Amino acid sequence: MSTPAYAAMTPGAALEPHTIERRELGPDDVLIDIKFSGICHSDIHQARNEWFESIFPMVPGHEIAGIVREVGSAVTKFAPGDRAGVGVYVDTCMECENCKNGLENYCFKGFVPAYNGLDYNGDPTYGGYSSAIVVKEHYVLRIPEGIELDAAAPLLCAGITVYAPLRQFEAGPGKKVGIMGLGGLGHMGVKHAHAMGAEVTLISHSPSKEDDAKRLGADHFLLLSDSESMAAQAMTFDLIVNTVSAPIDLGPVMNLLKTDGTMAYVGLPDKPLEVNVFSLNGQRRNLTSSTVGGIPETQEMLDFCAEHGYAADIEVISADQINDAWERVVNSDVRYRFVIDASTF
Ligand code: NAP
Ligand code: ZN
């Protein structure tokens, strides 16, 4: 099926109109008309070969929201007209312990990413910067009524990536939680942690974001360069979810954690981090990381957002504005997720 898309043809190239082929609908497949597609910083890292050698042409996009057009003969959970979402991965082995336990994101065989990967049959995958996608039913999420489709798209990656560590490390009443970086992931982190009932501090390198952080649900704002306030907050945090996309000095931030406190580093900078073990061992602090979430937890997160009446704060753009939007993301000037109107591909 011939499908309009936007692609980076070579590493670092500007995105341009391109046409891809989507596979014929198999028995377990759902064909989704994409309505909106979020821009994740991971799209930029990968299109610029910042993590590893990527596959080109690349059609990025793993924050997909749309409407089901057609379903395969064995599909039971979806019907034409349903609101549907697709996130970071589109296939897993479903045989390993993790897949069986709803942790498809940690599939032993390695998940098939929505783009910049190969299907298990060897075909390259193409993501959400396109007008339609064919995905196995198991990897399609239900977008609850009550969340607009455009604001729902970023939940499929940004939303779940920060929700998972907040749940794992039990953000909630009585817990002091820091969210580091107010971008796509960070603004969802603030909203989730606030909805979970935690005391939330946004930790940022941008002084201009204080008002927004508080409007989004943060109780406090801490500027990384304000060493006096950083010192005053030492040893007070239970959990910090770090979404920063660039390599930074972690020492001063680790000092914010209490004894046994945890930093969950979900940002994925292009360079290895330097961590002084002395920032950990003196207070038995934990440094951990995670990647998105399993399918059941992603559905739980979507339902949690609907129940609490929030989704992403977005700026909707047309496809020809993608390259400018990417520059703004790189310059920490996103408020707080760009979402592409898929009718413009
Ligand atoms: P984003 O919208 O660009 O947000 C990143 C934020 O980090 C910025 O808004 C900025 O917030 C802060 N930041 C950037 N450069 C900084 C610097 N030099 N020093 C201090 N803070 C800085 O990106 P995103 O889409 O949220 O993604 C964030 C990172 O998570 C990316 O590396 C992405 O690849 C990764 N990611 C990981 C997963 C996963 O599964 N683990 C999933 C999705 C994305 P302030 O202006 O407030 O400081
Ligand atoms: Zn992402």
GROMACS .gro file of C-alpha atoms and ligand atoms in nm:
model
  394
    1MET     CA    1   0.000   0.000   0.000
    2SER     CA    2   0.158   0.322  -0.118
    3THR     CA    3   0.170   0.571   0.172
    4PRO     CA    4   0.282   0.937   0.187
    5ALA     CA    5   0.548   1.004   0.451
    6TYR     CA    6   0.835   1.233   0.550
    7ALA     CA    7   1.185   1.088   0.558
    8ALA     CA    8   1.549   1.167   0.625
    9MET     CA    9   1.718   1.015   0.320
   10THR     CA   10   2.071   1.021   0.471
   11PRO     CA   11   2.221   1.084   0.820
   12GLY     CA   12   2.165   1.444   0.926
   13ALA     CA   13   1.964   1.536   0.615
   14ALA     CA   14   1.656   1.757   0.641
   15LEU     CA   15   1.329   1.566   0.630
   16GLU     CA   16   1.149   1.567   0.295
   17PRO     CA   17   0.836   1.418   0.138
   18HIS     CA   18   0.877   1.050   0.055
   19THR     CA   19   0.653   0.755  -0.031
   20ILE     CA   20   0.670   0.419   0.148
   21GLU     CA   21   0.497   0.085   0.103
   22ARG     CA   22   0.291  -0.055   0.391
   23ARG     CA   23   0.241  -0.433   0.399
   24GLU     CA   24  -0.089  -0.600   0.308
   25LEU     CA   25  -0.312  -0.658   0.609
   26GLY     CA   26  -0.237  -0.997   0.774
   27PRO     CA   27  -0.486  -1.184   0.996
   28ASP     CA   28  -0.349  -1.024   1.318
   29ASP     CA   29  -0.296  -0.679   1.170
   30VAL     CA   30  -0.470  -0.348   1.223
   31LEU     CA   31  -0.454  -0.076   0.956
   32ILE     CA   32  -0.457   0.267   1.119
   33ASP     CA   33  -0.514   0.601   0.949
   34ILE     CA   34  -0.266   0.817   1.135
   35LYS     CA   35  -0.416   1.148   1.249
   36PHE     CA   36  -0.132   1.285   1.464
   37SER     CA   37   0.231   1.195   1.518
   38GLY     CA   38   0.446   1.331   1.803
   39ILE     CA   39   0.806   1.448   1.767
   40CYS     CA   40   1.034   1.277   2.020
   41HIS     CA   41   1.393   1.385   2.076
   42SER     CA   42   1.484   1.022   1.997
   43ASP     CA   43   1.374   1.088   1.636
   44ILE     CA   44   1.645   1.353   1.612
   45HIS     CA   45   1.916   1.148   1.786
   46GLN     CA   46   1.853   0.860   1.545
   47ALA     CA   47   1.819   1.062   1.223
   48ARG     CA   48   2.154   1.226   1.306
   49ASN     CA   49   2.329   0.896   1.390
   50GLU     CA   50   2.390   1.021   1.745
   51TRP     CA   51   2.341   0.678   1.909
   52PHE     CA   52   2.459   0.435   1.641
   53GLU     CA   53   2.451   0.387   1.263
   54SER     CA   54   2.085   0.418   1.170
   55ILE     CA   55   1.895   0.275   0.874
   56PHE     CA   56   1.810   0.512   0.584
   57PRO     CA   57   1.583   0.631   0.438
   58MET     CA   58   1.433   0.689   0.785
   59VAL     CA   59   1.066   0.768   0.846
   60PRO     CA   60   1.076   0.856   1.218
   61GLY     CA   61   0.784   0.868   1.460
   62HIS     CA   62   0.680   0.648   1.750
   63GLU     CA   63   0.402   0.854   1.904
   64ILE     CA   64   0.113   0.764   1.680
   65ALA     CA   65  -0.256   0.839   1.728
   66GLY     CA   66  -0.522   0.757   1.471
   67ILE     CA   67  -0.838   0.578   1.372
   68VAL     CA   68  -0.863   0.213   1.271
   69ARG     CA   69  -0.953   0.179   0.902
   70GLU     CA   70  -0.951  -0.198   0.864
   71VAL     CA   71  -0.873  -0.509   1.070
   72GLY     CA   72  -0.743  -0.857   0.978
   73SER     CA   73  -0.961  -1.168   0.999
   74ALA     CA   74  -0.827  -1.280   1.342
   75VAL     CA   75  -0.840  -0.938   1.512
   76THR     CA   76  -1.075  -0.930   1.812
   77LYS     CA   77  -0.990  -0.615   2.011
   78PHE     CA   78  -1.033  -0.350   1.742
   79ALA     CA   79  -1.289  -0.256   1.481
   80PRO     CA   80  -1.295   0.010   1.207
   81GLY     CA   81  -1.356   0.353   1.359
   82ASP     CA   82  -1.180   0.280   1.690
   83ARG     CA   83  -0.932   0.530   1.833
   84ALA     CA   84  -0.589   0.368   1.832
   85GLY     CA   85  -0.231   0.442   1.937
   86VAL     CA   86   0.108   0.293   1.853
   87GLY     CA   87   0.427   0.355   2.043
   88VAL     CA   88   0.795   0.267   2.033
   89TYR     CA   89   0.776  -0.100   1.931
   90VAL     CA   90   0.562  -0.300   1.691
   91ASP     CA   91   0.667  -0.663   1.753
   92THR     CA   92   0.832  -0.884   2.016
   93CYS     CA   93   0.884  -1.261   2.052
   94MET     CA   94   0.588  -1.316   2.293
   95GLU     CA   95   0.764  -1.633   2.411
   96CYS     CA   96   1.022  -1.510   2.661
   97GLU     CA   97   0.959  -1.455   3.029
   98ASN     CA   98   0.942  -1.077   2.991
   99CYS     CA   99   0.694  -1.083   2.702
  100LYS     CA  100   0.476  -1.328   2.896
  101ASN     CA  101   0.484  -1.094   3.196
  102GLY     CA  102   0.375  -0.786   3.000
  103LEU     CA  103   0.727  -0.647   2.978
  104GLU     CA  104   0.743  -0.662   2.599
  105ASN     CA  105   0.975  -0.361   2.611
  106TYR     CA  106   1.241  -0.593   2.760
  107CYS     CA  107   1.184  -0.882   2.516
  108PHE     CA  108   1.485  -1.118   2.524
  109LYS     CA  109   1.495  -1.120   2.143
  110GLY     CA  110   1.484  -0.741   2.133
  111PHE     CA  111   1.172  -0.553   2.030
  112VAL     CA  112   1.113  -0.444   1.672
  113PRO     CA  113   1.117  -0.064   1.688
  114ALA     CA  114   0.845   0.132   1.511
  115TYR     CA  115   1.117   0.278   1.286
  116ASN     CA  116   1.494   0.254   1.232
  117GLY     CA  117   1.478  -0.121   1.283
  118LEU     CA  118   1.414  -0.444   1.098
  119ASP     CA  119   1.103  -0.654   1.126
  120TYR     CA  120   1.176  -1.016   1.225
  121ASN     CA  121   1.145  -1.097   0.851
  122GLY     CA  122   1.421  -0.846   0.768
  123ASP     CA  123   1.209  -0.564   0.625
  124PRO     CA  124   1.292  -0.211   0.747
  125THR     CA  125   1.030  -0.050   0.970
  126TYR     CA  126   0.891   0.297   0.901
  127GLY     CA  127   0.732   0.508   1.172
  128GLY     CA  128   0.461   0.760   1.231
  129TYR     CA  129   0.569   1.051   1.010
  130SER     CA  130   0.330   0.902   0.755
  131SER     CA  131  -0.040   0.886   0.685
  132ALA     CA  132  -0.108   0.519   0.770
  133ILE     CA  133   0.052   0.221   0.942
  134VAL     CA  134  -0.012  -0.156   0.965
  135VAL     CA  135   0.061  -0.300   1.312
  136LYS     CA  136  -0.009  -0.631   1.485
  137GLU     CA  137  -0.311  -0.600   1.712
  138HIS     CA  138  -0.114  -0.676   2.030
  139TYR     CA  139   0.095  -0.357   1.992
  140VAL     CA  140  -0.202  -0.127   1.933
  141LEU     CA  141  -0.326   0.071   2.233
  142ARG     CA  142  -0.676   0.194   2.296
  143ILE     CA  143  -0.696   0.575   2.328
  144PRO     CA  144  -0.974   0.647   2.577
  145GLU     CA  145  -1.258   0.883   2.491
  146GLY     CA  146  -1.198   1.207   2.676
  147ILE     CA  147  -0.842   1.253   2.551
  148GLU     CA  148  -0.809   1.444   2.224
  149LEU     CA  149  -0.615   1.243   1.965
  150ASP     CA  150  -0.356   1.517   1.908
  151ALA     CA  151  -0.274   1.551   2.280
  152ALA     CA  152  -0.279   1.171   2.317
  153ALA     CA  153  -0.005   1.102   2.061
  154PRO     CA  154   0.288   1.201   2.291
  155LEU     CA  155   0.161   0.967   2.562
  156LEU     CA  156   0.270   0.671   2.351
  157CYS     CA  157   0.639   0.742   2.414
  158ALA     CA  158   0.695   1.046   2.636
  159GLY     CA  159   0.399   0.958   2.858
  160ILE     CA  160   0.487   0.596   2.926
  161THR     CA  161   0.864   0.652   2.953
  162VAL     CA  162   0.823   0.868   3.263
  163TYR     CA  163   0.514   0.691   3.399
  164ALA     CA  164   0.699   0.358   3.431
  165PRO     CA  165   0.976   0.472   3.672
  166LEU     CA  166   0.731   0.688   3.870
  167ARG     CA  167   0.521   0.375   3.927
  168GLN     CA  168   0.817   0.144   3.985
  169PHE     CA  169   0.966   0.370   4.252
  170GLU     CA  170   0.625   0.445   4.400
  171ALA     CA  171   0.578   0.815   4.345
  172GLY     CA  172   0.278   0.919   4.554
  173PRO     CA  173   0.171   1.098   4.869
  174GLY     CA  174   0.459   1.158   5.109
  175LYS     CA  175   0.723   1.117   4.836
  176LYS     CA  176   0.941   1.403   4.718
  177VAL     CA  177   0.994   1.359   4.346
  178GLY     CA  178   1.218   1.557   4.112
  179ILE     CA  179   1.164   1.569   3.738
  180MET     CA  180   1.470   1.688   3.555
  181GLY     CA  181   1.429   1.871   3.222
  182LEU     CA  182   1.105   2.034   3.109
  183GLY     CA  183   1.070   1.900   2.757
  184GLY     CA  184   0.841   1.635   2.612
  185LEU     CA  185   0.918   1.365   2.868
  186GLY     CA  186   0.968   1.606   3.157
  187HIS     CA  187   0.635   1.785   3.123
  188MET     CA  188   0.455   1.450   3.126
  189GLY     CA  189   0.662   1.352   3.429
  190VAL     CA  190   0.541   1.661   3.615
  191LYS     CA  191   0.178   1.590   3.523
  192HIS     CA  192   0.192   1.220   3.617
  193ALA     CA  193   0.379   1.273   3.946
  194HIS     CA  194   0.135   1.550   4.043
  195ALA     CA  195  -0.164   1.327   3.958
  196MET     CA  196  -0.010   1.046   4.165
  197GLY     CA  197  -0.005   1.279   4.465
  198ALA     CA  198   0.371   1.329   4.505
  199GLU     CA  199   0.540   1.657   4.600
  200VAL     CA  200   0.694   1.757   4.266
  201THR     CA  201   1.000   1.969   4.191
  202LEU     CA  202   1.102   2.055   3.838
  203ILE     CA  203   1.480   2.067   3.806
  204SER     CA  204   1.582   2.269   3.500
  205HIS     CA  205   1.863   2.457   3.328
  206SER     CA  206   1.613   2.710   3.186
  207PRO     CA  207   1.509   2.991   3.426
  208SER     CA  208   1.225   3.085   3.189
  209LYS     CA  209   1.036   2.761   3.256
  210GLU     CA  210   0.941   2.819   3.621
  211ASP     CA  211   0.588   2.950   3.556
  212ASP     CA  212   0.510   2.670   3.312
  213ALA     CA  213   0.645   2.406   3.550
  214LYS     CA  214   0.410   2.528   3.821
  215ARG     CA  215   0.115   2.556   3.582
  216LEU     CA  216   0.178   2.193   3.479
  217GLY     CA  217   0.167   2.073   3.839
  218ALA     CA  218   0.511   2.126   3.996
  219ASP     CA  219   0.510   2.246   4.358
  220HIS     CA  220   0.866   2.381   4.334
  221PHE     CA  221   1.122   2.484   4.074
  222LEU     CA  222   1.497   2.431   4.114
  223LEU     CA  223   1.747   2.592   3.877
  224LEU     CA  224   2.056   2.376   3.817
  225SER     CA  225   2.285   2.681   3.811
  226ASP     CA  226   2.153   2.813   4.145
  227SER     CA  227   2.413   2.640   4.361
  228GLU     CA  228   2.279   2.789   4.683
  229SER     CA  229   1.931   2.643   4.634
  230MET     CA  230   2.080   2.316   4.509
  231ALA     CA  231   2.285   2.289   4.830
  232ALA     CA  232   1.982   2.375   5.044
  233GLN     CA  233   1.787   2.088   4.883
  234ALA     CA  234   2.063   1.828   4.935
  235MET     CA  235   1.951   1.494   5.083
  236THR     CA  236   1.577   1.566   5.042
  237PHE     CA  237   1.456   1.375   4.733
  238ASP     CA  238   1.323   1.018   4.724
  239LEU     CA  239   1.328   0.994   4.345
  240ILE     CA  240   1.456   1.195   4.051
  241VAL     CA  241   1.344   1.107   3.700
  242ASN     CA  242   1.607   1.255   3.473
  243THR     CA  243   1.493   1.327   3.115
  244VAL     CA  244   1.792   1.534   3.004
  245SER     CA  245   1.898   1.464   2.645
  246ALA     CA  246   2.254   1.600   2.676
  247PRO     CA  247   2.551   1.472   2.880
  248ILE     CA  248   2.570   1.676   3.202
  249ASP     CA  249   2.751   1.662   3.535
  250LEU     CA  250   2.539   1.436   3.754
  251GLY     CA  251   2.725   1.500   4.081
  252PRO     CA  252   2.527   1.803   4.205
  253VAL     CA  253   2.200   1.631   4.116
  254MET     CA  254   2.287   1.303   4.289
  255ASN     CA  255   2.349   1.506   4.605
  256LEU     CA  256   1.980   1.600   4.605
  257LEU     CA  257   1.887   1.238   4.682
  258LYS     CA  258   1.827   1.103   5.031
  259THR     CA  259   1.993   0.788   5.159
  260ASP     CA  260   1.866   0.504   4.935
  261GLY     CA  261   1.718   0.763   4.697
  262THR     CA  262   1.698   0.676   4.328
  263MET     CA  263   1.780   0.852   4.007
  264ALA     CA  264   1.604   0.696   3.708
  265TYR     CA  265   1.789   0.827   3.403
  266VAL     CA  266   1.552   0.798   3.109
  267GLY     CA  267   1.718   1.063   2.890
  268LEU     CA  268   1.953   0.909   2.634
  269PRO     CA  269   2.244   1.145   2.566
  270ASP     CA  270   2.469   1.074   2.271
  271LYS     CA  271   2.780   1.039   2.490
  272PRO     CA  272   2.857   0.814   2.789
  273LEU     CA  273   2.804   0.972   3.130
  274GLU     CA  274   3.078   1.027   3.381
  275VAL     CA  275   2.959   0.931   3.726
  276ASN     CA  276   3.171   0.973   4.034
  277VAL     CA  277   3.089   0.670   4.251
  278PHE     CA  278   3.143   0.889   4.557
  279SER     CA  279   2.818   1.069   4.466
  280LEU     CA  280   2.642   0.733   4.516
  281ASN     CA  281   2.819   0.527   4.780
  282GLY     CA  282   2.819   0.780   5.065
  283GLN     CA  283   2.439   0.759   5.084
  284ARG     CA  284   2.379   0.418   4.920
  285ARG     CA  285   2.202   0.594   4.632
  286ASN     CA  286   2.070   0.411   4.328
  287LEU     CA  287   2.128   0.502   3.965
  288THR     CA  288   1.903   0.318   3.723
  289SER     CA  289   1.739   0.354   3.383
  290SER     CA  290   1.451   0.215   3.182
  291THR     CA  291   1.303   0.210   2.837
  292VAL     CA  292   0.937   0.295   2.771
  293GLY     CA  293   0.696   0.041   2.925
  294GLY     CA  294   0.515  -0.285   2.853
  295ILE     CA  295   0.184  -0.295   2.666
  296PRO     CA  296  -0.034  -0.347   2.978
  297GLU     CA  297   0.136  -0.059   3.162
  298THR     CA  298   0.106   0.167   2.857
  299GLN     CA  299  -0.269   0.101   2.849
  300GLU     CA  300  -0.283   0.163   3.225
  301MET     CA  301  -0.108   0.498   3.174
  302LEU     CA  302  -0.352   0.604   2.898
  303ASP     CA  303  -0.646   0.515   3.121
  304PHE     CA  304  -0.486   0.693   3.419
  305CYS     CA  305  -0.449   1.012   3.211
  306ALA     CA  306  -0.812   0.994   3.097
  307GLU     CA  307  -0.932   0.932   3.452
  308HIS     CA  308  -0.737   1.234   3.580
  309GLY     CA  309  -0.828   1.450   3.282
  310TYR     CA  310  -0.494   1.536   3.127
  311ALA     CA  311  -0.271   1.458   2.829
  312ALA     CA  312   0.025   1.636   2.667
  313ASP     CA  313   0.063   2.013   2.614
  314ILE     CA  314   0.120   2.033   2.243
  315GLU     CA  315   0.190   2.257   1.948
  316VAL     CA  316   0.034   2.113   1.631
  317ILE     CA  317   0.240   2.167   1.315
  318SER     CA  318   0.220   2.067   0.950
  319ALA     CA  319   0.471   1.831   0.791
  320ASP     CA  320   0.662   2.112   0.619
  321GLN     CA  321   0.743   2.259   0.963
  322ILE     CA  322   0.917   1.945   1.096
  323ASN     CA  323   1.273   2.065   1.032
  324ASP     CA  324   1.215   2.394   1.216
  325ALA     CA  325   1.047   2.209   1.502
  326TRP     CA  326   1.347   1.976   1.536
  327GLU     CA  327   1.577   2.277   1.577
  328ARG     CA  328   1.353   2.413   1.850
  329VAL     CA  329   1.360   2.076   2.031
  330VAL     CA  330   1.740   2.070   2.018
  331ASN     CA  331   1.745   2.423   2.163
  332SER     CA  332   1.517   2.322   2.458
  333ASP     CA  333   1.250   2.548   2.307
  334VAL     CA  334   0.960   2.304   2.286
  335ARG     CA  335   0.638   2.386   2.476
  336TYR     CA  336   0.609   2.094   2.538
  337ARG     CA  337   0.563   1.851   2.249
  338PHE     CA  338   0.534   1.908   1.877
  339VAL     CA  339   0.265   1.700   1.711
  340ILE     CA  340   0.240   1.671   1.333
  341ASP     CA  341  -0.101   1.687   1.168
  342ALA     CA  342  -0.082   1.370   0.955
  343SER     CA  343  -0.324   1.508   0.694
  344THR     CA  344  -0.031   1.723   0.575
  345PHE     CA  345   0.200   1.432   0.480
  346NAP     P1  346   1.326   1.729   2.491
  346NAP     O1  347   1.183   1.762   2.468
  346NAP     O2  348   1.429   1.791   2.407
  346NAP     O3  349   1.356   1.756   2.649
  346NAP     C1  350   1.484   1.743   2.703
  346NAP     C2  351   1.501   1.849   2.810
  346NAP     O4  352   1.630   1.829   2.869
  346NAP     C3  353   1.506   1.992   2.759
  346NAP     O5  354   1.380   2.050   2.738
  346NAP     C4  355   1.583   2.062   2.870
  346NAP     O6  356   1.493   2.094   2.977
  346NAP     C5  357   1.678   1.953   2.919
  346NAP     N1  358   1.814   1.976   2.865
  346NAP     C6  359   1.852   1.975   2.736
  346NAP     N2  360   1.982   2.005   2.724
  346NAP     C7  361   2.027   2.026   2.851
  346NAP     C8  362   2.153   2.060   2.907
  346NAP     N3  363   2.260   2.079   2.828
  346NAP     N4  364   2.162   2.071   3.041
  346NAP     C9  365   2.055   2.052   3.119
  346NAP     N5  366   1.933   2.020   3.072
  346NAP    C10  367   1.920   2.007   2.939
  346NAP     O7  368   1.348   1.571   2.473
  346NAP     P2  369   1.249   1.451   2.506
  346NAP     O8  370   1.180   1.413   2.380
  346NAP     O9  371   1.175   1.480   2.628
  346NAP    O10  372   1.355   1.335   2.533
  346NAP    C11  373   1.450   1.347   2.638
  346NAP    C12  374   1.554   1.238   2.628
  346NAP    O11  375   1.492   1.113   2.658
  346NAP    C13  376   1.615   1.222   2.488
  346NAP    O12  377   1.753   1.190   2.503
  346NAP    C14  378   1.539   1.103   2.431
  346NAP    O13  379   1.610   1.034   2.332
  346NAP    C15  380   1.521   1.019   2.556
  346NAP     N6  381   1.410   0.922   2.551
  346NAP    C16  382   1.427   0.807   2.620
  346NAP    C17  383   1.326   0.713   2.624
  346NAP    C18  384   1.341   0.587   2.703
  346NAP    O14  385   1.267   0.493   2.679
  346NAP     N7  386   1.433   0.581   2.797
  346NAP    C19  387   1.207   0.738   2.556
  346NAP    C20  388   1.192   0.859   2.489
  346NAP    C21  389   1.294   0.951   2.487
  346NAP     P3  390   1.518   2.228   3.065
  346NAP    O15  391   1.518   2.340   2.967
  346NAP    O16  392   1.401   2.231   3.158
  346NAP    O17  393   1.648   2.212   3.137
  347ZN      ZN  394   1.034   0.860   2.198
   0.00000   0.00000   0.00000
